[in-house]
Amino acid sequence: MLLWVSVGLFLVVALTPRPASAYTWMIRHGYTGCATCHVDPSGAGLLNEFGRGEAADTLRSHYGSDPPPVEPFFGIWKNPDWLLTGGSFRDMLLFTKVDGAPLTQQNILMQADLRLGVETGRWRSAASLGLLTNGNSPAALVGNLVAREYWLGYTFVNDTVLVRAGRINVPFGIRSIEHTQFVRLETQADINDTQEHGVALAARGAGFRGELMAIAGNYQVSPDAFRQRGYAGYLEWSPASHYALGVNSLVTHDARDVHLGVANLRQAHGISLRAAPAEWLVLLGEADYIAEGLSGRPRWNGLATMLQADLEPWQGLHFVATGETGTTTPGLPGIGTSWSLWGGVAWFFLSHLDARFDYVHQSFSTPAPVGRVPVDAYMFQLHLFL
Amino acid sequence: MRTRLFSALLLGGASLLLVTGWPGPALAVSRFAGNIKSDLNLGYTPPCRVCHIQGTTGSGTVQTPFGWSMLAHGLTSDRSTLTPALDALRAGNVDSDGDGVPDIDELVADTDPNTPADVSLSSGDPSYGCAVAPERPNAGTAALVLSAIATGVVGLCIRRRRRSPRAGSR
């Protein structure tokens, strides 16, 4: 009987609506930091109890007299004090049109993650386990079973300082679900699957927050030559409750770059901005200087930038416009700047459920004779967050 | 209570079916790499990273210089477009990394057409996963493993809750 109940509860955990993660535009509600709602002090992933309660009310649209909220796990299960649960299911229908080639279509299961966390005394921990459509993810445990993050930490000074070790989101730049932005691709610091193993120290105080991580390499990639080691960190200052300005820095070295195939001393240094001049408008920006020190070749320098406006005229309905520049394949001679424009609509139309449509026009600079390659992409996403 | 539990089980079952029954990955690894090997009569199978950024497969990940060149010369997800695209690259002496050696010559010589550096393609791709990952991702097996682990955790929670006098009080 216990087994059946357990199976049922697991499945309910995987399906029961719960709030979401990694929405940087929550700064419009005065949340300059992330630790208020997330177990990860730098944001994204598993929510704490306060985060679940807060997000249930502030993310979705409200229609007149709302029905009473659904009790967690339909009222048949209540987490013990020390246990946090959550998850995320995201599927995308992607249409891609490369100049001169026919339209292609693919259904991508981007995320089907179950998240667990434990908070007892000063100890903190979080872990995720899930599935992906694509194989060969840097977060793969085996096949398309992925564990993006898992860490154990200890807090000090009234929970304002956390030391943790494990597989951790690389602390650099603005955390968002748009992991294909140039600033995320080129810094290899996204919340999708580029987490690294290491030890990190996070701290927050009046008007500032930051995290510094010693990167020991991704031990879910082998052989060792492909593991990059170094540091990453950010420091963010909030002069007012709706504004935050950050500096970010990252230096890593690997004996064989996964993409470029040679030893690489990789650097990224930049600034980031989050601002909510009005509750209906959030501006996000990031600019990163990138340097690739490739073995046997001159150092390559580049720039990745991103500016995004998120308009929320009605609670739960977001119009998102993004412009960005960058270089997808650094280190090649004669390559110029690539750019892209995003336009999208995201609607949190029900509690714990949102849909999103994006149109992206990209212009990739590649070496001659191919030259500039225009690409149009249409993305439909459905997201159930737990 | 039973009705709630039954409802929850039904919903949960639907969830699992959704996960395990989801369309599988594109599996470009085994199809296209093998075709490039046979088309060019190579002594090795080119790794995923020749076309896919960081070796991660999927239609949106064809973002290497050689991958762009193949797309620009007619490659689609249809395998029949591979040979004409390779032929077009050969005819045009396309050199995606600008090092003076055409892409096809680089593939034949076992050097990476994405970088001017002398990097062998046959010396191995990175392996992803704590164990040796199977070439064909198995969603069903993964879902079962995921279910088993989570079931164990939830079972422990229930057992602990039964034993604890403060369970459920928040």
PDB file of C-alpha atoms in Angstrom, chain A residues 15 33 65 120 140 142 169 176 205 258 275 278 322:
ATOM      1  CA  LEU A  15       1.869  17.282 -11.915  1.00  0.00           C
ATOM      2  CA  GLY A  33      17.413  39.806  -4.726  1.00  0.00           C
ATOM      3  CA  SER A  65     -13.806  36.525  -8.943  1.00  0.00           C
ATOM      4  CA  THR A 120      17.155  21.869   8.204  1.00  0.00           C
ATOM      5  CA  ALA A 140      23.418  14.328 -18.585  1.00  0.00           C
ATOM      6  CA  VAL A 142      23.038   8.888 -18.538  1.00  0.00           C
ATOM      7  CA  ASN A 169      24.562  27.434 -11.714  1.00  0.00           C
ATOM      8  CA  SER A 176      16.745  33.880 -17.601  1.00  0.00           C
ATOM      9  CA  GLY A 205      23.256  42.544   2.672  1.00  0.00           C
ATOM     10  CA  VAL A 258      34.493  21.407 -26.219  1.00  0.00           C
ATOM     11  CA  ALA A 275      15.509  48.352 -13.789  1.00  0.00           C
ATOM     12  CA  ALA A 278       7.334  51.604 -13.741  1.00  0.00           C
ATOM     13  CA  THR A 322      14.965  41.885 -27.122  1.00  0.00           C
TER      14      THR A 322
END
